[in-house]
CSV table of C-alpha atoms in Angstrom, one decimal:
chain,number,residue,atom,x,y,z
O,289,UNK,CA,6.5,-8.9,-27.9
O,290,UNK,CA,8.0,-9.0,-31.3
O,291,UNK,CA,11.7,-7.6,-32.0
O,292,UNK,CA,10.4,-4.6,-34.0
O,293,UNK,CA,8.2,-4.2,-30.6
O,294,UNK,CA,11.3,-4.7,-27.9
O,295,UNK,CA,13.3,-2.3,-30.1
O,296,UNK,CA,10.5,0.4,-30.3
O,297,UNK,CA,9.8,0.2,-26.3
O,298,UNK,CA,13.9,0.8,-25.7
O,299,UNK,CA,13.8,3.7,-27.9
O,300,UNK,CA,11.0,5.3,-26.2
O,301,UNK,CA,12.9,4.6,-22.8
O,302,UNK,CA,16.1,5.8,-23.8
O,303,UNK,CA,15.4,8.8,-25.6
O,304,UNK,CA,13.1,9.6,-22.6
O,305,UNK,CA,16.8,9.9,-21.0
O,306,UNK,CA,18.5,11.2,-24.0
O,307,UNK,CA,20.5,7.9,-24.1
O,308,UNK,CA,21.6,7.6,-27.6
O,309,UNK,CA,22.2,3.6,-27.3
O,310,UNK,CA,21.2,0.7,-25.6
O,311,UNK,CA,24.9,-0.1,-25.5
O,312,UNK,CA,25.7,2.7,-23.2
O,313,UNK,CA,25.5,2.4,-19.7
O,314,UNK,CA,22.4,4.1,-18.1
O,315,UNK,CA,21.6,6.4,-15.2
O,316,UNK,CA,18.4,7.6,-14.9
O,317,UNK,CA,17.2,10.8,-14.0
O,318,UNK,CA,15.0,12.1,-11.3
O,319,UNK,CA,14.2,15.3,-11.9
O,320,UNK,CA,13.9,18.5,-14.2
O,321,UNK,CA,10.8,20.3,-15.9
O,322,UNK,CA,8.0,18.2,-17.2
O,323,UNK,CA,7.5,18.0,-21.0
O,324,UNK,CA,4.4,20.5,-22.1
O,325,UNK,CA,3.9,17.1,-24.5
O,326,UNK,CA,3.4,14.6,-20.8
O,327,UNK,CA,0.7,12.8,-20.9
O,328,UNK,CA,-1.2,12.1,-17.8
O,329,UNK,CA,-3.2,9.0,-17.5
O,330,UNK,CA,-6.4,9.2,-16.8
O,331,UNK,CA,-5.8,6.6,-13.5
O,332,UNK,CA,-2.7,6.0,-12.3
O,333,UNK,CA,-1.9,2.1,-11.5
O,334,UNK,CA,1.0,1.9,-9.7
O,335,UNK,CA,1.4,5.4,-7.6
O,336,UNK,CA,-0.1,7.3,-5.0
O,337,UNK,CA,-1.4,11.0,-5.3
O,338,UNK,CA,1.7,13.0,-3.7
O,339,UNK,CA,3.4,15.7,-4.0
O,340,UNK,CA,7.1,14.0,-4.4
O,341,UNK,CA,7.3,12.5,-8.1
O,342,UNK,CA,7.2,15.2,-10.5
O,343,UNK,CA,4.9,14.3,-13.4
O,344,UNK,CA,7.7,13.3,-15.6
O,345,UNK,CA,9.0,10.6,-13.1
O,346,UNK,CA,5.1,9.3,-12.2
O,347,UNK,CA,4.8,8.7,-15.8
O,348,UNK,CA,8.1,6.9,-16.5
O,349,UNK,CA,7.2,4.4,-13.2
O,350,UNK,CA,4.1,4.1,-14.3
O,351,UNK,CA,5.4,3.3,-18.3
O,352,UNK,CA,8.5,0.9,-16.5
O,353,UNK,CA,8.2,-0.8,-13.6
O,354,UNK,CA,11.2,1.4,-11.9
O,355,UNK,CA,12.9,5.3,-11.5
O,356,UNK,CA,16.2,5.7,-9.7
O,357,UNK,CA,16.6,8.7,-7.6
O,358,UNK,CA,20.0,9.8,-7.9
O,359,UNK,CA,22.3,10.4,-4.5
O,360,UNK,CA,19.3,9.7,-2.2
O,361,UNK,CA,21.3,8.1,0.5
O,362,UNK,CA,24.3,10.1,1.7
O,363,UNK,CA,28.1,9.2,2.0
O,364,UNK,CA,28.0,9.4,5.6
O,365,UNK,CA,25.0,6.6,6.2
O,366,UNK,CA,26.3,4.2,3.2
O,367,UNK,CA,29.9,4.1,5.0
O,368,UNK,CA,28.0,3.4,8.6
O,369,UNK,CA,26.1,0.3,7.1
O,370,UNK,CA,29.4,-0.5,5.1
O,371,UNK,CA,31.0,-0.4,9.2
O,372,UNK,CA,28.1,-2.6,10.5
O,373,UNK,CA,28.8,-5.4,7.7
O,374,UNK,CA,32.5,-5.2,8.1
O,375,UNK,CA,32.2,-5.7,11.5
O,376,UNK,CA,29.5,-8.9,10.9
O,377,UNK,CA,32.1,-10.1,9.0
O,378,UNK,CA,34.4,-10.5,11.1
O,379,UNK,CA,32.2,-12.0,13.9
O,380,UNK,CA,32.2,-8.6,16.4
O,381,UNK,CA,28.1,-8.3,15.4
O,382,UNK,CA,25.2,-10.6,17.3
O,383,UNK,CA,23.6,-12.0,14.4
O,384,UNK,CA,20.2,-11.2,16.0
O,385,UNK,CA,18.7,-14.2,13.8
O,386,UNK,CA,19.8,-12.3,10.4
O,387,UNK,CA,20.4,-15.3,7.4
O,388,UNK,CA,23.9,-15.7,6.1
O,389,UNK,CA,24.0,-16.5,2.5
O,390,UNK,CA,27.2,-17.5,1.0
O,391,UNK,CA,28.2,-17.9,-2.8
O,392,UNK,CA,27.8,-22.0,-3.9
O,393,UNK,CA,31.3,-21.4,-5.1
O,394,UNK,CA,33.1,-21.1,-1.8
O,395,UNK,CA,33.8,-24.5,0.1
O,396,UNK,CA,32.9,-25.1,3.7
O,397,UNK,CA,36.4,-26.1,4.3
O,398,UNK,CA,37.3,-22.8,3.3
O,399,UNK,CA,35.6,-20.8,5.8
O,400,UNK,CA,37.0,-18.1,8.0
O,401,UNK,CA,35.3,-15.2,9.6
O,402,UNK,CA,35.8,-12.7,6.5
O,403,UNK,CA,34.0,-10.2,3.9
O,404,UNK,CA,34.7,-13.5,1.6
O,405,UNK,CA,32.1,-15.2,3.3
O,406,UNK,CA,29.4,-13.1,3.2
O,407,UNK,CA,27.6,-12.7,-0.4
O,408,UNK,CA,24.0,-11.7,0.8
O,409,UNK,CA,22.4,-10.6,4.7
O,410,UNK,CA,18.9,-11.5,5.0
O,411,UNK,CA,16.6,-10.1,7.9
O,412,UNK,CA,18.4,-7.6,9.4
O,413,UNK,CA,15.0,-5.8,11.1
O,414,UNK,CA,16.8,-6.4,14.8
O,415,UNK,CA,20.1,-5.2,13.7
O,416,UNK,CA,19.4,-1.3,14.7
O,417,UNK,CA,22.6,0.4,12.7
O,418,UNK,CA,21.5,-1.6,9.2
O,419,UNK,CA,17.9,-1.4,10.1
O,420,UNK,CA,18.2,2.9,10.3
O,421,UNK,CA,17.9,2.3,6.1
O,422,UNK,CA,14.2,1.2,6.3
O,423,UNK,CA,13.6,4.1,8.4
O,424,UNK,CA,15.9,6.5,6.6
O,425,UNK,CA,13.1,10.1,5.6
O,426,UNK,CA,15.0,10.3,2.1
O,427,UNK,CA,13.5,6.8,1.8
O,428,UNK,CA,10.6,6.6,3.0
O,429,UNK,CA,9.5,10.0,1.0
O,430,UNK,CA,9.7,8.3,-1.9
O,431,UNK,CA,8.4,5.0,-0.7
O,432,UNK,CA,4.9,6.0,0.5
O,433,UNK,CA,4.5,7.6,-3.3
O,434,UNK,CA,4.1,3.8,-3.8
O,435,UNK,CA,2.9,2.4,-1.0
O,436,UNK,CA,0.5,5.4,0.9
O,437,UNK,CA,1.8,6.7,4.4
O,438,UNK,CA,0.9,3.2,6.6
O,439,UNK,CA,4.5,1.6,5.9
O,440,UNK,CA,5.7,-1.7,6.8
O,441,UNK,CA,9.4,-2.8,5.7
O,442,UNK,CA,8.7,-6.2,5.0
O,443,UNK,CA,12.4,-7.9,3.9
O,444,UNK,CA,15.8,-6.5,4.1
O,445,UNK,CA,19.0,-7.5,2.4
O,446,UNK,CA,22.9,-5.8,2.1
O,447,UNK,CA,24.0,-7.9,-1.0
O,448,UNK,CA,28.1,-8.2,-1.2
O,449,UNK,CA,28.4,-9.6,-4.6
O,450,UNK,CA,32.0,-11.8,-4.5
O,451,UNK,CA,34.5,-11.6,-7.3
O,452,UNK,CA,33.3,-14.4,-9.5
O,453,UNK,CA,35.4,-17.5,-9.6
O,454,UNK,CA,35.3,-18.2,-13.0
O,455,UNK,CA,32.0,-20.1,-12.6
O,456,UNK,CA,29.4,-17.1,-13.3
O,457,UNK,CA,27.9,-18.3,-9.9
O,458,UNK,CA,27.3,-14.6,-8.6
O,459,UNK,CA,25.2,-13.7,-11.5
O,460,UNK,CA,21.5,-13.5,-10.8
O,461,UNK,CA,18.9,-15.1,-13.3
O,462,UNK,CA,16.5,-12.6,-14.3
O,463,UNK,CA,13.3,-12.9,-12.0
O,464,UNK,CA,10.4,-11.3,-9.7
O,465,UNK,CA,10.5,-10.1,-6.7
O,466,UNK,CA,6.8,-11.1,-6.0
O,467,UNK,CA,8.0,-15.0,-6.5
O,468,UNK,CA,9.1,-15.2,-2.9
O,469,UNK,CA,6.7,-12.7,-1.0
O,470,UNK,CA,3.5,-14.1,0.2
O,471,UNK,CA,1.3,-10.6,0.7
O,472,UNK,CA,-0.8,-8.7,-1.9
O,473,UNK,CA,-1.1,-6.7,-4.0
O,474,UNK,CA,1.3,-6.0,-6.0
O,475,UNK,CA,0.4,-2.2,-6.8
O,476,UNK,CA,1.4,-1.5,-3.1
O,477,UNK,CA,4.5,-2.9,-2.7
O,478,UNK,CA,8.2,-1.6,-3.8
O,479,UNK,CA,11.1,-2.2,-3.2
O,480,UNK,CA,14.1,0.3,-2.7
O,481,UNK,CA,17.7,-0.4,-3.9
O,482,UNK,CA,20.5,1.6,-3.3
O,483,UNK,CA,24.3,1.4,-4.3
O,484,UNK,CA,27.0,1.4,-1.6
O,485,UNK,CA,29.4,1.8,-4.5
O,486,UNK,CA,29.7,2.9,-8.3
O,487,UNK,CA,28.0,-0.1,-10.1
O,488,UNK,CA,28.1,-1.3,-13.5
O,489,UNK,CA,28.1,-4.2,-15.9
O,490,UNK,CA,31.8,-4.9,-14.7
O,491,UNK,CA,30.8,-5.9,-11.0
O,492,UNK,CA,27.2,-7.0,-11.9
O,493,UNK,CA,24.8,-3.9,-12.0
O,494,UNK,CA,21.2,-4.9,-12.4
O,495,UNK,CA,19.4,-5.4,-15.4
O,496,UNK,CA,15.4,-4.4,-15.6
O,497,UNK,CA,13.0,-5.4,-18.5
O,498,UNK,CA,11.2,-2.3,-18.8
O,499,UNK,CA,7.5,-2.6,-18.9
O,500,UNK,CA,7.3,-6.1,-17.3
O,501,UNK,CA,5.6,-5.1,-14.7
O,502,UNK,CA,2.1,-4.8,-16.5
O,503,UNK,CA,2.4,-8.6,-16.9
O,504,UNK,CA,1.5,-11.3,-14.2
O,505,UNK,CA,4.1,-13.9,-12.1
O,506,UNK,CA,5.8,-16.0,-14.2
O,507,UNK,CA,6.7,-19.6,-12.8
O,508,UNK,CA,10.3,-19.6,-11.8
O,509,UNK,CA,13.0,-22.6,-11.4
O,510,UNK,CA,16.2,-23.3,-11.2
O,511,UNK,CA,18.4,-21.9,-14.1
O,512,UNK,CA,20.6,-25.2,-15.8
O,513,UNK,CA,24.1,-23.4,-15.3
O,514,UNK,CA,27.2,-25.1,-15.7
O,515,UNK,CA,28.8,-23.6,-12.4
O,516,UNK,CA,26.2,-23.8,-10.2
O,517,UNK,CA,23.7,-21.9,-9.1
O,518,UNK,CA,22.8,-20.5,-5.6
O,519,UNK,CA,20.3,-21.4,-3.4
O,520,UNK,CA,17.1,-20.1,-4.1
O,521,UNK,CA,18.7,-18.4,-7.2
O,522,UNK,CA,15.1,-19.3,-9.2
O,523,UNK,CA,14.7,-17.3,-12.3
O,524,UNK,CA,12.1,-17.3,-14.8
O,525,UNK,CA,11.5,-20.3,-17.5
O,526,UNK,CA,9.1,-18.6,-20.4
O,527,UNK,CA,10.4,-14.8,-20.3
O,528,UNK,CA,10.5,-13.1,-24.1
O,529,UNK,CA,14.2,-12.7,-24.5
O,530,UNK,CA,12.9,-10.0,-27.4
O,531,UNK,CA,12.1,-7.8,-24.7
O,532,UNK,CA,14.5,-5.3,-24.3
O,533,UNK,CA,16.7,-4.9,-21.8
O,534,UNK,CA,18.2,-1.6,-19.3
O,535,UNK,CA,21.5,-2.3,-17.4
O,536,UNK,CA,20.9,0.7,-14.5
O,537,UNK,CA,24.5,2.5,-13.8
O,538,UNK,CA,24.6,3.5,-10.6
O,539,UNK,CA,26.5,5.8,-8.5
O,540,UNK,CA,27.2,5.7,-4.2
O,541,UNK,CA,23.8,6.8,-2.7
O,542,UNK,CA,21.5,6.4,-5.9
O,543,UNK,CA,18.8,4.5,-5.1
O,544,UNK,CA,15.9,2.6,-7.5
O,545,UNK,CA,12.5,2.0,-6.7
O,546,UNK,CA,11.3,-1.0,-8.5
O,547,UNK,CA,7.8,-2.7,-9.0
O,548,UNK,CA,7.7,-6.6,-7.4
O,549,UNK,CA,6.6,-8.1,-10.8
O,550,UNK,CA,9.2,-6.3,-12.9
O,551,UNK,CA,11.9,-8.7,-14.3
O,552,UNK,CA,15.1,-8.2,-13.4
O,553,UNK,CA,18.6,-9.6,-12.4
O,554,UNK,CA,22.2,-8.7,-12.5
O,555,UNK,CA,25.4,-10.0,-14.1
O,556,UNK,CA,28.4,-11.7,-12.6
O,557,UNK,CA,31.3,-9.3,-11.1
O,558,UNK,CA,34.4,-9.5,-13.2
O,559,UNK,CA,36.4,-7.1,-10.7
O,560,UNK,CA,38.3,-8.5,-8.1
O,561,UNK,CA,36.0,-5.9,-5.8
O,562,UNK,CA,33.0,-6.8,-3.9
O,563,UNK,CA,29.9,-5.2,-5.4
O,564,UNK,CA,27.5,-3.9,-2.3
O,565,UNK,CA,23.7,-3.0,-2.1
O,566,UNK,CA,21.3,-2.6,0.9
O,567,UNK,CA,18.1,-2.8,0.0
O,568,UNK,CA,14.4,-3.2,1.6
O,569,UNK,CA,10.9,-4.7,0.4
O,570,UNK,CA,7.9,-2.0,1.9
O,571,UNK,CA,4.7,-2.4,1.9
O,572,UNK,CA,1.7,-0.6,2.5
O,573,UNK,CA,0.1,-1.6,6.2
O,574,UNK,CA,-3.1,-2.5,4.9
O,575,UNK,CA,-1.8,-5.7,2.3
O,576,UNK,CA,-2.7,-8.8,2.8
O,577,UNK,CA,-1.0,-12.1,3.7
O,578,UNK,CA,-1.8,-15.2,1.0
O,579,UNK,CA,-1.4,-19.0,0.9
O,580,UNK,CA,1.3,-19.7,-1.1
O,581,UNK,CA,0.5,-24.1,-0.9
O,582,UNK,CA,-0.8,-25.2,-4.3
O,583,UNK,CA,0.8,-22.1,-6.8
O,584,UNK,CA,4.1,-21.6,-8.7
O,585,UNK,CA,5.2,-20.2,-5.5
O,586,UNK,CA,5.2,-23.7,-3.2
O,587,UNK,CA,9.0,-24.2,-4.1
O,588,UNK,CA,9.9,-21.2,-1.9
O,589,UNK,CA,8.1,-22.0,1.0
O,590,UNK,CA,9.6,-25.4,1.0
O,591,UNK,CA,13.1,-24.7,0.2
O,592,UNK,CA,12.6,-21.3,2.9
O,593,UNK,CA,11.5,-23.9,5.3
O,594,UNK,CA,13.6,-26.5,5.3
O,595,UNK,CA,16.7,-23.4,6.0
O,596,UNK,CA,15.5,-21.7,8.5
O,597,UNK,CA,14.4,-25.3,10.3
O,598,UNK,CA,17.9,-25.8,10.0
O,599,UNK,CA,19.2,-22.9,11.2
O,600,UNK,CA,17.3,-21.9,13.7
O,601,UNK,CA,14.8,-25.0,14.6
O,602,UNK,CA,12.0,-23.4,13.8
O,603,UNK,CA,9.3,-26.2,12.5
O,604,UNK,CA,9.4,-27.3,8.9
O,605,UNK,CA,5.6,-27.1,8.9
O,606,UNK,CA,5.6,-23.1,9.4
O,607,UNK,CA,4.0,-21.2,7.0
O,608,UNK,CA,5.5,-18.6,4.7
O,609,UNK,CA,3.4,-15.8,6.0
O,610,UNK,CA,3.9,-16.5,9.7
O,611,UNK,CA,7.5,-15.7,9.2
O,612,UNK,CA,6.5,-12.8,6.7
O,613,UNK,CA,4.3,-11.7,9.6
O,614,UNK,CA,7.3,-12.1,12.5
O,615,UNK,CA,9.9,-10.7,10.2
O,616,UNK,CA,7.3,-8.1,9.2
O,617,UNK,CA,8.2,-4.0,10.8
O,618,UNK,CA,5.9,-0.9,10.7
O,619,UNK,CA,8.2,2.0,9.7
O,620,UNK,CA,5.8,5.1,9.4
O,621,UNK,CA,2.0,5.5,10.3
O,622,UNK,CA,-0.3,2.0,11.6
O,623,UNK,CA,-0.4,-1.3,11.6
O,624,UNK,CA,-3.3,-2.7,9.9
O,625,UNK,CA,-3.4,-6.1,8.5
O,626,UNK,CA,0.1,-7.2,7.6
């Protein structure tokens, strides 16, 4: 895509918004009349027939990769998974074999049972309080537009962004999701974001490439940065940095639904607060598992591995799916093949 291109596809998104700049920060909305001048595809790609999206907003996924619903989640449920992680933090939780990622930045000789500690939960399907977001009706409304009504919520993460230390280590490179799942397709998988916080470029809001999502997986790798970079931080090597890009302002409770091939990422937090998300990849029931040995995706499995062999003893020989499968939780309708 060419820069007269980029600049033509973030006019068309913005003034879908009535944003006059791409400077400005941008919250999308969710609802409102549809335009007399909507046009409706003649298939639709990546949405199911329901009677949730409004035309408008069914379009604009369809167009971009994304659509944030705003104040989905309410006050009440983001400040009882806020409780939950504060109390993981300070060691009052059973881990219940949820993955503890903390920032490359932070020494081991530093570590004391604190929110400091914590940058990212992984797995938290057995932890019941957390685990009430995958199962959440506001959520899965919207979900099954994506997926259809056999639901399975396939990873989960609450994502405490740290103050950076000066390094840029808690930025994210930009990236897809589908680079570390191992089911198909990608049509019927989403995943759903949701601010525990006001979020913007100051603490590391994300950042979409609108569009992106009509394209195919991109090899990823390791970004070269200075400060370090996390583990299994991979980001993409070949994207068009033409494209234009959407930082998404987000309030408490607004929530985005995003496409796993879309490129995306977030900055590093300058504020000396920690930026948090919770967040779940769904399926629909009836995806498929695939072999991951021999494709772009091999690094993940490998790297995966050789961590939770570490942490938990399972064998390094363990496939990517099998844990996908384990990890795997049906959250409305049947169990079919995942």
């Amino acid at each position: 895509m060419n820069q007269c291109q980029a600049a033509a596809r973030l006019r068309v998104v913005l003034g879908h918004l009535g944003q006059p700049s791409a400077g400005a920060g941008v919250a999308y909305p969710t609802s409102g009349a549809v335009s007399p001048n909507s046009f409706h595809p003649p298939q639709f790609q990546y949405t199911r027939d329901n009677d949730v999206l409004s035309l408008e907003q069914r379009n604009f996924y369809e167009e971009n990769g994304f659509l944030v619903i705003k104040n989905l989640v309410s006050d009440a449920d983001i400040q009882r998974f806020r409780d939950q992680f504060e109390r993981i933090c300070r060691g009052e939780v059973k881990l219940e074999q949820m993955m503890i990622m903390r920032d490359v930045s932070i020494a081991k000789s530093e570590y004391i049972p604190s929110e400091r500690m914590i940058s990212k939960i992984q797995y938290f399907e057995d932890d019941k309080e957390l685990f009430r977001y995958c199962t959440l009706p506001e959520i899965l409304k919207y979900v099954e537009c994506f997926t259809g009504p056999n639901i399975m919520a396939m990873h989960t993460m609450l994502i405490n962004k740290p103050p950076d230390s000066g390094k840029k280590t808690s930025r994210h490179p930009l990236h897809q999701d589908e680079h570390y799942i191992s089911f198909r397709p990608s049509n019927k998988i989403v995943c759903a974001w949701t601010a525990m916080e006001h979020i913007d470029r100051n603490n590391g809001c994300l950042c979409v490439l609108p569009g992106t999502h009509k394209g195919t997986l991109k090899p990823h790798d390791y970004p070269n940065w200075e400060g370090g970079v996390n583990l299994m931080f991979y980001g993409i090597q070949d994207y068009d940095e033409n494209s234009p890009r959407v930082h998404l302002v987000m309030e408490k409770g607004d929530t985005v639904f995003f496409h796993p091939l879309l490129i995306h990422g977030s900055g590093w937090n300058k504020t000396q607060g920690y930026r948090k998300a919770i967040c779940c990849h769904f399926a629909s029931a009836d995806c498929h598992y695939i072999d991951v040995k021999g494709t772009s995706q091999e690094i993940v499995e490998r790297e995966f591995m050789e961590l939770v062999h570490r942490l938990y003893g399972i064998p390094k020989d363990t496939s990517l799916k099998e844990v996908s499968r384990y990890r795997a939780r049906l959250v409305k309708g049947q169990r079919i093949s995942l």
